[in-house]
mmCIF file of C-alpha atoms and ligand atoms in Angstrom:
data_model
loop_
_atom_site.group_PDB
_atom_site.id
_atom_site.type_symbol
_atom_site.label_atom_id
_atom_site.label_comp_id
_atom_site.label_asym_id
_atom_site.label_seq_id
_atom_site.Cartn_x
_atom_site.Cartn_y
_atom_site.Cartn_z
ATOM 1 C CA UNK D 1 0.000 0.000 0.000
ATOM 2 C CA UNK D 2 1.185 3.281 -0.756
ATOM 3 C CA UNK D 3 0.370 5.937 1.933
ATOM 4 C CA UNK D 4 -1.607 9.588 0.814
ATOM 5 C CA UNK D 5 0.820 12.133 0.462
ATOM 6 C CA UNK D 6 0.928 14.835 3.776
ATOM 7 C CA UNK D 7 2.142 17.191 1.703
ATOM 8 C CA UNK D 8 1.715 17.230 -2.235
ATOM 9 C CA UNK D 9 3.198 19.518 -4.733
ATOM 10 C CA UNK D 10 2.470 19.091 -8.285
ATOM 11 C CA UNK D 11 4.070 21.563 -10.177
ATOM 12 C CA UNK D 12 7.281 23.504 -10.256
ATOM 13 C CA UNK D 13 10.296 24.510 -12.055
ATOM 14 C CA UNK D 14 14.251 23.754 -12.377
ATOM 15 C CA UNK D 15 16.843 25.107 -14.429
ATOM 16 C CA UNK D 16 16.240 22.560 -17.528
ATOM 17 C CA UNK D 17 13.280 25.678 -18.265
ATOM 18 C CA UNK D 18 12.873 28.806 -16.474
ATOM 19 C CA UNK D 19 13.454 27.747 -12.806
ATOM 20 C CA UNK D 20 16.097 29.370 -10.894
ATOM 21 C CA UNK D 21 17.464 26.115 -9.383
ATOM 22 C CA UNK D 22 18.565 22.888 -10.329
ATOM 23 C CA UNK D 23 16.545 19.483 -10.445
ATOM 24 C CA UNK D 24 18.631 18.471 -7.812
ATOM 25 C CA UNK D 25 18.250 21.418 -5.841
ATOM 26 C CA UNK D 26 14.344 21.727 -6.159
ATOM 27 C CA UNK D 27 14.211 18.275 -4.964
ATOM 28 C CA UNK D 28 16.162 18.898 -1.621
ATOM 29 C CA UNK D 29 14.466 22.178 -1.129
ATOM 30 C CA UNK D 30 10.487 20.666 -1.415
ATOM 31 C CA UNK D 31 12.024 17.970 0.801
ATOM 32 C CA UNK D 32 13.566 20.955 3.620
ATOM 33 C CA UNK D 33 9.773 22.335 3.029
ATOM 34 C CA UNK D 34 8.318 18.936 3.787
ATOM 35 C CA UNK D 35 7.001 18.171 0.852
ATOM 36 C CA UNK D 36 6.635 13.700 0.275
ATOM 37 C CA UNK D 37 5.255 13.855 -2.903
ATOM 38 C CA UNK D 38 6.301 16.264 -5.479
ATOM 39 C CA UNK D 39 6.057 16.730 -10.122
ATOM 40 C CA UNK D 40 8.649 18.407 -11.539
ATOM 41 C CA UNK D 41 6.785 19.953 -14.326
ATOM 42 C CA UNK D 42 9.748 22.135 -16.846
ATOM 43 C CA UNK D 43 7.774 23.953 -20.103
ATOM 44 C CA UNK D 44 7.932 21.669 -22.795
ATOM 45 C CA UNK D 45 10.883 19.634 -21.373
ATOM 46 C CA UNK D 46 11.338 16.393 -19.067
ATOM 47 C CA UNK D 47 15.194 16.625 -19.323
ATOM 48 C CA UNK D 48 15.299 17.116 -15.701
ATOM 49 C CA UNK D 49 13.587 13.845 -14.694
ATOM 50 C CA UNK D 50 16.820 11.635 -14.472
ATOM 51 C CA UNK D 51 18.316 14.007 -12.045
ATOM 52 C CA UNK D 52 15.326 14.958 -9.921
ATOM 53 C CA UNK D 53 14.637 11.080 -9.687
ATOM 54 C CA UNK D 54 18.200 10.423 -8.484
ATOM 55 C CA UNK D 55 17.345 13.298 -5.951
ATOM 56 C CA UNK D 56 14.168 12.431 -4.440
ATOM 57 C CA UNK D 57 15.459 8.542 -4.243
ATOM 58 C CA UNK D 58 18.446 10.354 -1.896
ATOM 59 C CA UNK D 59 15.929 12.810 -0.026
ATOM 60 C CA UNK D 60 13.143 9.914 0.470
ATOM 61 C CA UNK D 61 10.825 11.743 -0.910
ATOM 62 C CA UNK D 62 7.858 10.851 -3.990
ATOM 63 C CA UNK D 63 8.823 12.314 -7.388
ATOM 64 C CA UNK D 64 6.481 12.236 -9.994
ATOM 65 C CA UNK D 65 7.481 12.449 -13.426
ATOM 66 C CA UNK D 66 5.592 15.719 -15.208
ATOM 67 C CA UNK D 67 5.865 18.513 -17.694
ATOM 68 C CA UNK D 68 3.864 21.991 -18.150
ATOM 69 C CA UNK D 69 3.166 22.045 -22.168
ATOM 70 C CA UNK D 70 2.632 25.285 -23.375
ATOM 71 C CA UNK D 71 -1.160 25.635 -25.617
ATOM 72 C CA UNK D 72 -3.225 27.832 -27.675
ATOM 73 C CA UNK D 73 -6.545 27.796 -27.622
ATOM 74 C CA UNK D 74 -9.201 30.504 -28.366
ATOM 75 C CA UNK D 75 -6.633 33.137 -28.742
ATOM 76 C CA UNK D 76 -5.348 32.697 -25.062
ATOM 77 C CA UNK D 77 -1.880 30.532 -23.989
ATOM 78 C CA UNK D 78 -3.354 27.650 -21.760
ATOM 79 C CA UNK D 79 -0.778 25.872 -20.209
ATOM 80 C CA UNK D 80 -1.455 21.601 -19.243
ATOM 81 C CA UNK D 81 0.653 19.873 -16.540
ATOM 82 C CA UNK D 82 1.223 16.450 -17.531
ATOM 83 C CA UNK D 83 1.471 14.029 -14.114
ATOM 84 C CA UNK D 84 3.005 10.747 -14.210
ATOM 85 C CA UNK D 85 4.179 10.778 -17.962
ATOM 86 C CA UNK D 86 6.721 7.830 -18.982
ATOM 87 C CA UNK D 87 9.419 10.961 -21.004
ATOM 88 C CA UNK D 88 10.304 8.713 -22.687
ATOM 89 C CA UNK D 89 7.432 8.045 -24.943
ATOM 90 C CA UNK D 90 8.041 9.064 -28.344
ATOM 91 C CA UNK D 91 4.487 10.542 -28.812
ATOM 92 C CA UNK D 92 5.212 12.747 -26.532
ATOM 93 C CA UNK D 93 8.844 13.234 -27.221
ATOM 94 C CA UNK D 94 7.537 14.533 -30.584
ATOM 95 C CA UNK D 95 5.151 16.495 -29.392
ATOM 96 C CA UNK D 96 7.935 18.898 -27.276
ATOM 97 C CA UNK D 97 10.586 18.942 -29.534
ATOM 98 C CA UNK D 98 7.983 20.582 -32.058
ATOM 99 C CA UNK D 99 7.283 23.232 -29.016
ATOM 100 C CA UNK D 100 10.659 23.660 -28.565
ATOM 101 C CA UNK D 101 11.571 24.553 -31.727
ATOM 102 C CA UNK D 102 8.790 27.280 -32.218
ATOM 103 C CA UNK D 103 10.225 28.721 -28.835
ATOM 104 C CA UNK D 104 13.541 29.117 -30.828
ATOM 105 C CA UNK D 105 12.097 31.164 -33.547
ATOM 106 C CA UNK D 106 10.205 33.144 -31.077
ATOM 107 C CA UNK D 107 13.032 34.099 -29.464
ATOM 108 C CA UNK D 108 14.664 35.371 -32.515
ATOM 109 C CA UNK D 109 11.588 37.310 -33.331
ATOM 110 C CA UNK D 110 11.238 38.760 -29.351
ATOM 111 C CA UNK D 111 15.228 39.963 -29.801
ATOM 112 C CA UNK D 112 14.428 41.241 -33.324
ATOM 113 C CA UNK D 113 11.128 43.090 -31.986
ATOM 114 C CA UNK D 114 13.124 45.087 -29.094
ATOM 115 C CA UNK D 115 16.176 45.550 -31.381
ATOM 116 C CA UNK D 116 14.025 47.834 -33.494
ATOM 117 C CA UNK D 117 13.032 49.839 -30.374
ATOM 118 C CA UNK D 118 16.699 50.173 -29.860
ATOM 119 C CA UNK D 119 17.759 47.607 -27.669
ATOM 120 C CA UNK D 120 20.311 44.882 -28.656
ATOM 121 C CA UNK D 121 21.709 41.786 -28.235
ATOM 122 C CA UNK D 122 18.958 40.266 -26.022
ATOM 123 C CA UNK D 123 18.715 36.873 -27.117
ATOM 124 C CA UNK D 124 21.961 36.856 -26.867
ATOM 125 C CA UNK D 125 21.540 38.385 -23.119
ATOM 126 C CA UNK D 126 18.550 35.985 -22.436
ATOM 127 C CA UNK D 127 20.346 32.744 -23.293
ATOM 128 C CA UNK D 128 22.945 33.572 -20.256
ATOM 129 C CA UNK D 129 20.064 33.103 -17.969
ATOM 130 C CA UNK D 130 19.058 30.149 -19.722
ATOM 131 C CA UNK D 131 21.035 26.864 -18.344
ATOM 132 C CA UNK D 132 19.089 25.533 -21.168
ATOM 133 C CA UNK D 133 19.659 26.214 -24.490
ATOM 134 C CA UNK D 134 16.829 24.212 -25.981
ATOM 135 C CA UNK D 135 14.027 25.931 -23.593
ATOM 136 C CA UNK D 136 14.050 29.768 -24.186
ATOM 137 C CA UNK D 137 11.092 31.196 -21.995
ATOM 138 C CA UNK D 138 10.042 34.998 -21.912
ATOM 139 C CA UNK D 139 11.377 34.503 -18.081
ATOM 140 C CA UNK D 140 15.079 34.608 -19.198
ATOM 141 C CA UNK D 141 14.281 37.681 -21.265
ATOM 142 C CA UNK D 142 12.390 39.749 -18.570
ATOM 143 C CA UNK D 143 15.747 38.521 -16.408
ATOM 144 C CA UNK D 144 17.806 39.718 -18.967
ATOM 145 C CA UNK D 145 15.815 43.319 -19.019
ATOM 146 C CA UNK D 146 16.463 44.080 -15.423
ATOM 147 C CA UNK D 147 19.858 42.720 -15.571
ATOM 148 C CA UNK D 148 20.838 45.600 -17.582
ATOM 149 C CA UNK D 149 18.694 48.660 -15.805
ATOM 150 C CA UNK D 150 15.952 48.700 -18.882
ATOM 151 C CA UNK D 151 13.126 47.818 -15.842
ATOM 152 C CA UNK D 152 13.533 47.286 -12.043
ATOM 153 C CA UNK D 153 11.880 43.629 -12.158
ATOM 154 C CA UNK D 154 10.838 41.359 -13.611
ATOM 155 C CA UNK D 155 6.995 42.007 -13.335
ATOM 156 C CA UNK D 156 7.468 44.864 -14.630
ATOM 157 C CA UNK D 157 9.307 43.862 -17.776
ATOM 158 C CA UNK D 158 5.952 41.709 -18.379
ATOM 159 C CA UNK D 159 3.693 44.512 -17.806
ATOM 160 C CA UNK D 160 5.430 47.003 -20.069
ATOM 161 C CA UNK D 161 7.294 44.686 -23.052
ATOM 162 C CA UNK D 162 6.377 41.129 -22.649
ATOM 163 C CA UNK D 163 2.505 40.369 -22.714
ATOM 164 C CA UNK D 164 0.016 40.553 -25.287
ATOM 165 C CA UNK D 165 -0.002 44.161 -26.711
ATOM 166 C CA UNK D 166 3.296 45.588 -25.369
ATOM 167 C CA UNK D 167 5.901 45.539 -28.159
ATOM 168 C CA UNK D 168 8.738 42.486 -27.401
ATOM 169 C CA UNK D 169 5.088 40.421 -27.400
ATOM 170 C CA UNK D 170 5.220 37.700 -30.523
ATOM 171 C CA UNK D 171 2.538 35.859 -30.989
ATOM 172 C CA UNK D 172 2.827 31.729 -30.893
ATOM 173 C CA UNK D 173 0.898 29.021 -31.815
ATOM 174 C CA UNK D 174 1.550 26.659 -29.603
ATOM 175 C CA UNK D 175 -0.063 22.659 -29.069
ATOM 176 C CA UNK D 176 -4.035 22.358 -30.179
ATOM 177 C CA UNK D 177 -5.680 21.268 -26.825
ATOM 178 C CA UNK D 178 -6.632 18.110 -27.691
ATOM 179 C CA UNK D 179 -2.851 17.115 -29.276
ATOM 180 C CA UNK D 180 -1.240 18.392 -25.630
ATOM 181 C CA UNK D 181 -4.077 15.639 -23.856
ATOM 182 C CA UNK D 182 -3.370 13.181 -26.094
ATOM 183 C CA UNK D 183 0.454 13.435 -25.837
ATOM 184 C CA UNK D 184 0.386 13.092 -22.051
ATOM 185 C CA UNK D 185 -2.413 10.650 -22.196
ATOM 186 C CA UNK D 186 -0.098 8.678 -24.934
ATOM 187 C CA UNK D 187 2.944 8.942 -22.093
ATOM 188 C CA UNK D 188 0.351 7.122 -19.224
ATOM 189 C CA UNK D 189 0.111 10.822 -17.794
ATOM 190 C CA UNK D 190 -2.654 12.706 -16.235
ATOM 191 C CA UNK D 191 -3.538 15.946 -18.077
ATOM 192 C CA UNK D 192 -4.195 18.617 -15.853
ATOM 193 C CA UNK D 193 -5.713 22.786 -16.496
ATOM 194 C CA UNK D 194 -2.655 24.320 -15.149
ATOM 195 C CA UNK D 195 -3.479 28.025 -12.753
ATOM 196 C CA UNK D 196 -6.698 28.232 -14.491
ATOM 197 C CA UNK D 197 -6.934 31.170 -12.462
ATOM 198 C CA UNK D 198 -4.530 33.138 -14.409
ATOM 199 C CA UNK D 199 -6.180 33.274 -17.982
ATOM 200 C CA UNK D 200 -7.730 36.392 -19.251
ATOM 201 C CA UNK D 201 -10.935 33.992 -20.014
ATOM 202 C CA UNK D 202 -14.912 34.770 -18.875
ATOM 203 C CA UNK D 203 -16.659 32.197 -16.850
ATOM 204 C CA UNK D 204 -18.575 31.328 -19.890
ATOM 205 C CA UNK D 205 -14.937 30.970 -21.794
ATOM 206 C CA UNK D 206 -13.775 29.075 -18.764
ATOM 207 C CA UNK D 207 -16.626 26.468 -19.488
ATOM 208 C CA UNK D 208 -16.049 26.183 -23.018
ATOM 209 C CA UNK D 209 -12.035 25.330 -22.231
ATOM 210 C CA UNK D 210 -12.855 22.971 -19.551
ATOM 211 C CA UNK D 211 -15.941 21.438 -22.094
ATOM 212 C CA UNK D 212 -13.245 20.808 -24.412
ATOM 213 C CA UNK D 213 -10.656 19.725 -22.421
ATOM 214 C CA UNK D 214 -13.007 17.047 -20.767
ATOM 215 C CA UNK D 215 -14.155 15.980 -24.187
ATOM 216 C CA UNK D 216 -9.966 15.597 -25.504
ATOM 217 C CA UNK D 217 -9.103 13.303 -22.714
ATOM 218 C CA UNK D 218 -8.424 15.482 -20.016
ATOM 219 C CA UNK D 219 -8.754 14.609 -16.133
ATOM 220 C CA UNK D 220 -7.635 17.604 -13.889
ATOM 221 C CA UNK D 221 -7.353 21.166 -13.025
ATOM 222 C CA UNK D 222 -5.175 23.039 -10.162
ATOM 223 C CA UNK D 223 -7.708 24.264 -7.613
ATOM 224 C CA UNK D 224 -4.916 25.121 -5.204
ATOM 225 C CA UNK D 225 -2.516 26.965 -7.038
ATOM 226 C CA UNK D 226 0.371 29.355 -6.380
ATOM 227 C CA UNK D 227 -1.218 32.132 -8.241
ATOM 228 C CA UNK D 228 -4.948 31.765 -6.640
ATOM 229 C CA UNK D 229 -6.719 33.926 -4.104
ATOM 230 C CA UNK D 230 -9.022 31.986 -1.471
ATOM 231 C CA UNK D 231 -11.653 33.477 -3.790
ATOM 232 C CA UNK D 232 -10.339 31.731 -7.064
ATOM 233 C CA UNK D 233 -9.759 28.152 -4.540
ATOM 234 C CA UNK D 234 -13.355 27.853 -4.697
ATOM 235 C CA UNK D 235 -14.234 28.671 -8.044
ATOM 236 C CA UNK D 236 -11.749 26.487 -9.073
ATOM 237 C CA UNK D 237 -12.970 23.780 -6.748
ATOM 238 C CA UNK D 238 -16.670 24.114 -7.995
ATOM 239 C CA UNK D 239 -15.442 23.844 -10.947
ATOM 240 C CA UNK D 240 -13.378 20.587 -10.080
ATOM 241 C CA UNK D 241 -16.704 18.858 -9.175
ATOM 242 C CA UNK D 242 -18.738 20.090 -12.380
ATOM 243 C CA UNK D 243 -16.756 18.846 -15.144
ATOM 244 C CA UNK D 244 -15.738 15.679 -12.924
ATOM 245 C CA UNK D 245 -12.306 17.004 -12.988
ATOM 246 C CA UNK D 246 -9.692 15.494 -10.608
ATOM 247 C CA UNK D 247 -8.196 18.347 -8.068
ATOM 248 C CA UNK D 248 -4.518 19.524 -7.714
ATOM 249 C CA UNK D 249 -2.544 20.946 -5.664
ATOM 250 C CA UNK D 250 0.627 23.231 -7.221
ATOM 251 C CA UNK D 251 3.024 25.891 -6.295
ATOM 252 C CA UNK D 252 4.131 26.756 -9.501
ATOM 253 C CA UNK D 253 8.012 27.690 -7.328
ATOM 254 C CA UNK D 254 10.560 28.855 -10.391
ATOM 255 C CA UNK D 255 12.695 30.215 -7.551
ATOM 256 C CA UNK D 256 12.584 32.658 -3.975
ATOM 257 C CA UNK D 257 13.524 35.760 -6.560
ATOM 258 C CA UNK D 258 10.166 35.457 -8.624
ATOM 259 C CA UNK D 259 7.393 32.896 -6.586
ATOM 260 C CA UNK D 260 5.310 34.417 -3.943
ATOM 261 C CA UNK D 261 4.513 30.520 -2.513
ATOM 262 C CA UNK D 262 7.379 28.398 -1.941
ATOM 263 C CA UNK D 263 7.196 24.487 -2.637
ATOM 264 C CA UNK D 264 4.937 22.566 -0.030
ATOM 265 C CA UNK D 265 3.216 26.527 1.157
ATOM 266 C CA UNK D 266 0.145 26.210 -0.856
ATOM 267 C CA UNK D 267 -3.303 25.693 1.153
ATOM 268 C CA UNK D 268 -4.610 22.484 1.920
ATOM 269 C CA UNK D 269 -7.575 21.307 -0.772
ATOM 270 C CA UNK D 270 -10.626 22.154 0.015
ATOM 271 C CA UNK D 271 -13.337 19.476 0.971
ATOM 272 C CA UNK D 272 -15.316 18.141 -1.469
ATOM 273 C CA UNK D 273 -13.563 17.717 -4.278
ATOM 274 C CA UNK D 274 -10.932 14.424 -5.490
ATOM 275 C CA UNK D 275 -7.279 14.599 -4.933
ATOM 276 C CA UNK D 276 -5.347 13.906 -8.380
ATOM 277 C CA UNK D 277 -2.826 11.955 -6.508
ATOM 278 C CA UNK D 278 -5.229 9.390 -5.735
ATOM 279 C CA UNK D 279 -4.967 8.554 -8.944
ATOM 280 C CA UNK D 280 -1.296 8.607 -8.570
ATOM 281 C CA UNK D 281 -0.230 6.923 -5.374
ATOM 282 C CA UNK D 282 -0.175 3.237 -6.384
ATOM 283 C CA UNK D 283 2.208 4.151 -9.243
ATOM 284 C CA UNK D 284 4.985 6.155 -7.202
HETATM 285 P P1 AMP Y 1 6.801 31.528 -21.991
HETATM 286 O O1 AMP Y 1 6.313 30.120 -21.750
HETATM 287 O O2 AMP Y 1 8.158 31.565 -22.587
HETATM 288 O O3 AMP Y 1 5.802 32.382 -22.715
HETATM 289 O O4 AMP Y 1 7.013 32.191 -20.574
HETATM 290 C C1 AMP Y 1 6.045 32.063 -19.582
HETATM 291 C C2 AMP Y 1 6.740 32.170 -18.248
HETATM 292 O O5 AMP Y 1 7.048 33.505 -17.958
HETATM 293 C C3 AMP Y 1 5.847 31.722 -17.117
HETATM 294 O O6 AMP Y 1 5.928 30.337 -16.915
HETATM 295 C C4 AMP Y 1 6.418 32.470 -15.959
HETATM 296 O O7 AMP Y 1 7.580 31.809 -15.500
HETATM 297 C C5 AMP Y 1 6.829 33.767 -16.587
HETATM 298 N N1 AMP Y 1 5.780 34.814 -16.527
HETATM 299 C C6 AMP Y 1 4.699 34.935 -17.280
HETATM 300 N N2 AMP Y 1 3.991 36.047 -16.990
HETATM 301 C C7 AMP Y 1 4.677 36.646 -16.016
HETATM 302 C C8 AMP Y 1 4.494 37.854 -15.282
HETATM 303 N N3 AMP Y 1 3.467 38.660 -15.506
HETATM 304 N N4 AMP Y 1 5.397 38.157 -14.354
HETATM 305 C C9 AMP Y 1 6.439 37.349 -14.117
HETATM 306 N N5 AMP Y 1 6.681 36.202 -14.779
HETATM 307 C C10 AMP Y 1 5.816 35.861 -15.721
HETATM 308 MN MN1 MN Y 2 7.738 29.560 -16.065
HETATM 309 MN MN1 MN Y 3 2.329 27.996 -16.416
HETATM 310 MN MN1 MN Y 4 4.603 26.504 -14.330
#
């Protein structure tokens, strides 16, 4: 029998994408925190997994094998956690190398975009932040941007140069919805709505995603998350028991610098609704 996790966390980030330390490193610090059952869940990535696995095995502590692929739908970026995914399934191999790529280009276009407004040499200046060269995320260039006085952090880089609108913005299509579930569901992995809190969608918007991401395979959503108010834990959780959806639990930590919940700090679920790791436990 395996025992219920006291303290899950089911989503955060190392150095293999825009975390600020290493798989190793996020592994020791979850286990500091307390945390027995924790997904390391890079953008588009698993190239951590090997390491964090080696990790948890020395800390005692759970790891479950995840990724956080990046998704268009509607006009919005949607991003799906993948939980217990085998990396290395070639469906979904293929799947993130394809994601990866279009990250390159983006990045070219992001440096070329801000080079017309006069500044240079940022993807250059970006890829020193990034450990990885493969995984380019607009986190190394808003670190980049402060690094050299243009903002003084990195929220503020977003606000002003990064997001939708503001001119180093270029526009990606990333996974279809249904291709990102069926990847993870292809790799054994639960597919989960990732801070569904954080998208710029109306409730009736909201419905439609989680319609269609019910109806492509998918079996989750973060109620607790990192980036949700108390207020947003039960909509989310309401939510959870209308479309069926399994609950998780999920710092989102990239690092102390830029998280405002470290790994294990995140509220308890709420009653009512199904843990995702019960549909975990027996496998980790
Ligand atoms: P990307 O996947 O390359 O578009 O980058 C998205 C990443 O940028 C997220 O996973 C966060 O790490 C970071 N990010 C996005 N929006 C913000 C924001 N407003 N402030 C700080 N970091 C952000
Ligand atoms: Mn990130
Ligand atoms: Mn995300
Ligand atoms: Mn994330």
């Amino acid at each position: 029998m395996h025992a219920m996790p006291k303290n899950p966390d089911l989503h955060c980030h190392s150095t293999i994408s825009d975390g600020w330390l290493t798989p190793t490193d996020v592994v020791r610090r979850a286990a500091t925190n307390g945390v027995d059952f924790l997904a390391l869940t890079d953008h588009d990535e698993t190239g951590g997994l090997v390491e964090a696995q080696a990790a948890a095995t020395e800390s005692g502590i759970r790891l479950v094998p995840g990724v956080e692929v990046s998704v268009s739908w509607g006009g919005e970026t949607i991003h799906v956690v993948g939980l217990g995914v085998d990396a290395d399934n070639p469906v979904l191999q293929n799947g993130l190398t394809g994601l990866r790529s279009g990250r390159h280009t983006r990045a070219q276009q992001m440096s070329d975009a801000l080079a017309a407004l006069g500044i240079r040499g940022v993807l250059e200046g970006a890829l020193t932040f990034a450990r990885n060269p493969a995984l380019v995320s607009r986190a190394h260039f808003a670190r980049h941007l402060v690094a050299i006085g243009l903002m003084p952090n990195v929220d503020a880089v977003f606000k002003h140069y990064l997001v939708r609108g503001k001119p180093g913005f270029v526009e990606t299509k990333w996974a279809d919805l249904a291709d990102a579930v069926q990847w993870i569901r292809a790799a054994g992995g639960v597919p989960v709505v990732a801070h569904p809190g954080r998208y710029r969608l109306s409730d009736i918007e909201m419905e439609r995603l989680l319609a269609a991401f019910v109806d492509a395979g998918g079996q989750g959503i973060e109620v607790v998350s990192g980036s949700h108010s108390d207020a947003k834990v039960s909509k989310f959780a309401r939510y959870a028991r209308r479309f069926d959806l399994l609950a998780s639990r999920a710092s989102d930590f990239h690092g102390e610098q830029e998280s405002r919940i470290d790994l294990g700090r995140c509220a308890p679920l709420p009653d009512g609704v199904v843990p995702v790791w019960s549909s975990l436990i027996d496998r980790y």
